[in-house]
Amino acid sequence: MTERPLDLDAVQAFVLIAELGSFTRAAEATQTTQSAVSSKLKRLEKRLGCRLVERTPRRVELSVRGTVFLEHARELLKAHDRAFTAFRETRQRLVIGISDHVAGPELPALIARMNAQDPLMLIEIRIGSSSDLLQSLDRRELDATIVRSHAERGGGEVLTEEKYRWYAASNWQHRTGEPLPVATMPEPCGVRVMAGQLLDDAGVHWTEVFVGGGVAAVSAAVMAGLGVSALTRRMLPLGAVDVGPRLGLPDLPCLPIVLHSKVENGRARDTLAALSAAFRNAAKN
């Protein structure tokens, strides 16, 4: 008698739980509920006759049998995707704008996660300032944006919040009596405006010593010892230190990272959901 086939939805739920380390994030990636994901896993465990996942107070861990099954599960999903996509005639395009202050070192992993969600989705990513990207979204030049929140722009899905601090090279010293040297991005960068306004409000005499076309360039200027810059830990260049308390600089806020989307349904929506879940996971690690 032929064995009853495995439920692919349940297999996919198990793989997401294993990769994202959380029932909650797996639910976010599939735009369903945590209880639905848990139910699928239980159905799969019952079908296989063993426990695949062990819950601990802090995170989810695979059992010994779950670790063995994971690679087989991935291969099963890949085979399904190959069979299914063989009949697709068109390659859909998804254009995403990501703020330069958001696109960090985990970007390759995020792109890989979107590709794994839909290998035939043509993904185009544009890096720019939050305000420019939001204008492009309004003109329908982008399908979605991941940007720093703007006071004049409501709505969107908050993915995480990140704390800004004043960073400089570890061996950098501010010369007494001279204006605070600041490395920034050009206008209309919202972080630049925010940092400058806080310095002005605190009565700190400062001057721009470097304007970079991206966070990578600003970080390079910081590490070259040119001055300080408002950055987050995730975007922090290796070896930089927080000099805000030592210099008595004004406290910088936590700013939300927000997903704005014009996508309503279909494959593009599923790819964006996978991106959102992967971004949350990367931001928490």
Short mmCIF file of N, CA, C and O in Angstrom, two decimals, residues 196-259:
data_model
loop_
_atom_site.label_atom_id
_atom_site.label_comp_id
_atom_site.label_asym_id
_atom_site.label_seq_id
_atom_site.Cartn_x
_atom_site.Cartn_y
_atom_site.Cartn_z
N GLY A 196 21.86 67.02 13.23
CA GLY A 196 22.25 68.43 13.25
C GLY A 196 21.33 69.25 14.13
O GLY A 196 21.80 70.14 14.87
N GLN A 197 20.04 68.96 14.09
CA GLN A 197 19.09 69.71 14.91
C GLN A 197 19.32 69.47 16.40
O GLN A 197 19.26 70.40 17.22
N LEU A 198 19.63 68.21 16.76
CA LEU A 198 19.88 67.91 18.17
C LEU A 198 21.15 68.58 18.67
O LEU A 198 21.22 69.06 19.80
N LEU A 199 22.17 68.64 17.82
CA LEU A 199 23.40 69.34 18.20
C LEU A 199 23.15 70.83 18.39
O LEU A 199 23.62 71.44 19.36
N ASP A 200 22.37 71.40 17.47
CA ASP A 200 22.04 72.83 17.58
C ASP A 200 21.25 73.11 18.85
O ASP A 200 21.53 74.08 19.58
N ASP A 201 20.26 72.26 19.12
CA ASP A 201 19.41 72.46 20.30
C ASP A 201 20.22 72.35 21.60
O ASP A 201 19.89 73.00 22.60
N ALA A 202 21.27 71.51 21.57
CA ALA A 202 22.10 71.32 22.76
C ALA A 202 23.20 72.37 22.86
O ALA A 202 23.98 72.37 23.82
N GLY A 203 23.27 73.26 21.88
CA GLY A 203 24.29 74.31 21.89
C GLY A 203 25.68 73.81 21.58
O GLY A 203 26.68 74.43 21.99
N VAL A 204 25.78 72.69 20.86
CA VAL A 204 27.08 72.14 20.49
C VAL A 204 27.55 72.79 19.19
O VAL A 204 26.84 72.73 18.17
N HIS A 205 28.70 73.39 19.22
CA HIS A 205 29.28 74.01 18.02
C HIS A 205 29.89 72.90 17.16
O HIS A 205 30.78 72.18 17.60
N TRP A 206 29.38 72.73 15.96
CA TRP A 206 29.83 71.61 15.12
C TRP A 206 30.02 72.07 13.68
O TRP A 206 29.54 73.12 13.27
N THR A 207 30.71 71.24 12.92
CA THR A 207 30.93 71.53 11.51
C THR A 207 31.03 70.23 10.72
O THR A 207 31.52 69.22 11.24
N GLU A 208 30.55 70.26 9.50
CA GLU A 208 30.68 69.09 8.63
C GLU A 208 32.10 69.02 8.10
O GLU A 208 32.62 69.99 7.56
N VAL A 209 32.70 67.85 8.24
CA VAL A 209 34.06 67.66 7.71
C VAL A 209 34.08 66.64 6.57
O VAL A 209 35.07 66.50 5.87
N PHE A 210 32.94 65.93 6.41
CA PHE A 210 32.88 64.93 5.35
C PHE A 210 31.41 64.68 5.01
O PHE A 210 30.58 64.52 5.90
N VAL A 211 31.10 64.64 3.72
CA VAL A 211 29.76 64.30 3.25
C VAL A 211 29.91 63.12 2.30
O VAL A 211 30.54 63.23 1.24
N GLY A 212 29.34 61.97 2.70
CA GLY A 212 29.48 60.75 1.91
C GLY A 212 28.20 60.39 1.17
O GLY A 212 27.11 60.68 1.64
N GLY A 213 28.37 59.75 0.04
CA GLY A 213 27.21 59.35 -0.76
C GLY A 213 26.51 58.11 -0.26
O GLY A 213 25.59 57.61 -0.89
N GLY A 214 26.92 57.59 0.88
CA GLY A 214 26.30 56.41 1.46
C GLY A 214 26.88 56.15 2.84
O GLY A 214 27.90 56.74 3.23
N VAL A 215 26.24 55.25 3.59
CA VAL A 215 26.70 54.96 4.94
C VAL A 215 28.11 54.35 4.92
O VAL A 215 28.92 54.60 5.81
N ALA A 216 28.41 53.56 3.90
CA ALA A 216 29.74 52.95 3.81
C ALA A 216 30.81 54.03 3.72
O ALA A 216 31.87 53.93 4.36
N ALA A 217 30.56 55.08 2.94
CA ALA A 217 31.53 56.16 2.80
C ALA A 217 31.66 56.94 4.11
O ALA A 217 32.77 57.31 4.52
N VAL A 218 30.53 57.20 4.78
CA VAL A 218 30.57 57.91 6.06
C VAL A 218 31.33 57.09 7.10
O VAL A 218 32.15 57.62 7.86
N SER A 219 31.08 55.77 7.12
CA SER A 219 31.79 54.90 8.07
C SER A 219 33.28 54.92 7.81
O SER A 219 34.09 54.91 8.75
N ALA A 220 33.66 54.94 6.53
CA ALA A 220 35.08 54.98 6.19
C ALA A 220 35.72 56.27 6.71
O ALA A 220 36.85 56.26 7.22
N ALA A 221 34.99 57.39 6.61
CA ALA A 221 35.51 58.66 7.11
C ALA A 221 35.67 58.63 8.63
O ALA A 221 36.64 59.17 9.17
N VAL A 222 34.72 57.98 9.30
CA VAL A 222 34.80 57.85 10.76
C VAL A 222 36.06 57.06 11.13
O VAL A 222 36.83 57.46 12.01
N MET A 223 36.27 55.92 10.46
CA MET A 223 37.41 55.08 10.78
C MET A 223 38.73 55.71 10.36
O MET A 223 39.79 55.36 10.87
N ALA A 224 38.66 56.68 9.42
CA ALA A 224 39.86 57.41 9.02
C ALA A 224 40.23 58.49 10.03
O ALA A 224 41.25 59.17 9.89
N GLY A 225 39.37 58.67 11.05
CA GLY A 225 39.66 59.62 12.11
C GLY A 225 39.24 61.04 11.82
O GLY A 225 39.73 61.98 12.45
N LEU A 226 38.29 61.22 10.87
CA LEU A 226 37.88 62.58 10.52
C LEU A 226 36.96 63.20 11.56
O LEU A 226 36.90 64.42 11.69
N GLY A 227 36.18 62.37 12.25
CA GLY A 227 35.26 62.91 13.25
C GLY A 227 34.24 61.89 13.70
O GLY A 227 34.50 60.69 13.67
N VAL A 228 33.06 62.38 14.10
CA VAL A 228 32.00 61.52 14.62
C VAL A 228 30.85 61.46 13.62
O VAL A 228 30.73 62.30 12.72
N SER A 229 29.99 60.46 13.82
CA SER A 229 28.81 60.34 12.97
C SER A 229 27.70 59.64 13.73
O SER A 229 27.96 58.83 14.64
N ALA A 230 26.45 59.96 13.37
CA ALA A 230 25.29 59.30 13.98
C ALA A 230 25.01 58.01 13.22
O ALA A 230 24.62 58.03 12.06
N LEU A 231 25.24 56.89 13.89
CA LEU A 231 25.08 55.57 13.28
C LEU A 231 24.39 54.63 14.25
O LEU A 231 24.29 54.91 15.45
N THR A 232 23.93 53.49 13.73
CA THR A 232 23.39 52.43 14.59
C THR A 232 24.42 51.33 14.72
O THR A 232 25.35 51.21 13.91
N ARG A 233 24.26 50.49 15.73
CA ARG A 233 25.21 49.41 15.96
C ARG A 233 25.27 48.45 14.78
O ARG A 233 26.33 47.94 14.43
N ARG A 234 24.12 48.22 14.14
CA ARG A 234 24.08 47.29 13.01
C ARG A 234 24.92 47.78 11.84
O ARG A 234 25.47 46.99 11.08
N MET A 235 25.03 49.10 11.68
CA MET A 235 25.79 49.68 10.58
C MET A 235 27.19 50.08 11.02
O MET A 235 27.92 50.73 10.27
N LEU A 236 27.57 49.70 12.23
CA LEU A 236 28.80 50.19 12.84
C LEU A 236 30.03 49.59 12.17
O LEU A 236 30.14 48.38 12.01
N PRO A 237 31.00 50.45 11.77
CA PRO A 237 32.26 49.92 11.24
C PRO A 237 33.08 49.28 12.35
O PRO A 237 33.02 49.70 13.52
N LEU A 238 33.84 48.25 12.01
CA LEU A 238 34.63 47.51 12.99
C LEU A 238 35.62 48.44 13.67
O LEU A 238 36.39 49.14 13.01
N GLY A 239 35.59 48.46 15.00
CA GLY A 239 36.54 49.27 15.76
C GLY A 239 36.03 50.61 16.19
O GLY A 239 36.71 51.33 16.94
N ALA A 240 34.83 51.02 15.76
CA ALA A 240 34.28 52.30 16.17
C ALA A 240 33.72 52.20 17.59
O ALA A 240 33.30 51.14 18.04
N VAL A 241 33.71 53.33 18.30
CA VAL A 241 33.22 53.34 19.69
C VAL A 241 32.24 54.50 19.87
O VAL A 241 32.27 55.49 19.14
N ASP A 242 31.37 54.34 20.86
CA ASP A 242 30.38 55.37 21.19
C ASP A 242 31.07 56.45 22.03
O ASP A 242 31.50 56.19 23.16
N VAL A 243 31.16 57.66 21.47
CA VAL A 243 31.84 58.75 22.17
C VAL A 243 30.85 59.79 22.72
O VAL A 243 31.27 60.79 23.29
N GLY A 244 29.56 59.54 22.55
CA GLY A 244 28.55 60.51 22.99
C GLY A 244 28.64 60.86 24.45
O GLY A 244 28.72 62.04 24.81
N PRO A 245 28.64 59.86 25.36
CA PRO A 245 28.71 60.19 26.80
C PRO A 245 29.99 60.93 27.17
O PRO A 245 29.96 61.86 27.98
N ARG A 246 31.12 60.51 26.60
CA ARG A 246 32.40 61.15 26.95
C ARG A 246 32.45 62.61 26.52
O ARG A 246 33.00 63.47 27.22
N LEU A 247 31.81 62.93 25.39
CA LEU A 247 31.84 64.30 24.87
C LEU A 247 30.62 65.11 25.30
O LEU A 247 30.52 66.29 24.99
N GLY A 248 29.71 64.48 26.03
CA GLY A 248 28.50 65.19 26.47
C GLY A 248 27.58 65.55 25.32
O GLY A 248 26.91 66.59 25.36
N LEU A 249 27.53 64.71 24.30
CA LEU A 249 26.70 64.99 23.13
C LEU A 249 25.24 64.61 23.42
O LEU A 249 24.96 63.74 24.25
N PRO A 250 24.30 65.23 22.74
CA PRO A 250 22.88 64.95 23.00
C PRO A 250 22.52 63.51 22.65
O PRO A 250 23.07 62.92 21.72
N ASP A 251 21.62 62.96 23.45
CA ASP A 251 21.17 61.59 23.23
C ASP A 251 20.42 61.50 21.91
O ASP A 251 19.59 62.36 21.58
N LEU A 252 20.72 60.46 21.14
CA LEU A 252 20.04 60.23 19.86
C LEU A 252 18.90 59.24 20.06
O LEU A 252 18.98 58.35 20.90
N PRO A 253 17.84 59.35 19.28
CA PRO A 253 16.65 58.52 19.51
C PRO A 253 16.74 57.14 18.88
O PRO A 253 17.66 56.83 18.12
N CYS A 254 15.75 56.32 19.23
CA CYS A 254 15.48 55.07 18.50
C CYS A 254 14.55 55.43 17.34
O CYS A 254 13.53 56.10 17.55
N LEU A 255 14.88 54.99 16.16
CA LEU A 255 14.04 55.28 15.00
C LEU A 255 13.50 53.97 14.42
O LEU A 255 14.25 53.01 14.22
N PRO A 256 12.20 53.93 14.14
CA PRO A 256 11.62 52.73 13.54
C PRO A 256 12.08 52.54 12.09
O PRO A 256 12.35 53.50 11.37
N ILE A 257 12.16 51.29 11.69
CA ILE A 257 12.35 50.92 10.29
C ILE A 257 11.00 50.42 9.79
O ILE A 257 10.41 49.51 10.37
N VAL A 258 10.52 51.03 8.70
CA VAL A 258 9.14 50.81 8.27
C VAL A 258 9.10 50.30 6.83
O VAL A 258 9.83 50.79 5.96
N LEU A 259 8.24 49.31 6.62
CA LEU A 259 7.98 48.80 5.28
C LEU A 259 6.72 49.47 4.73
O LEU A 259 5.65 49.39 5.34
#
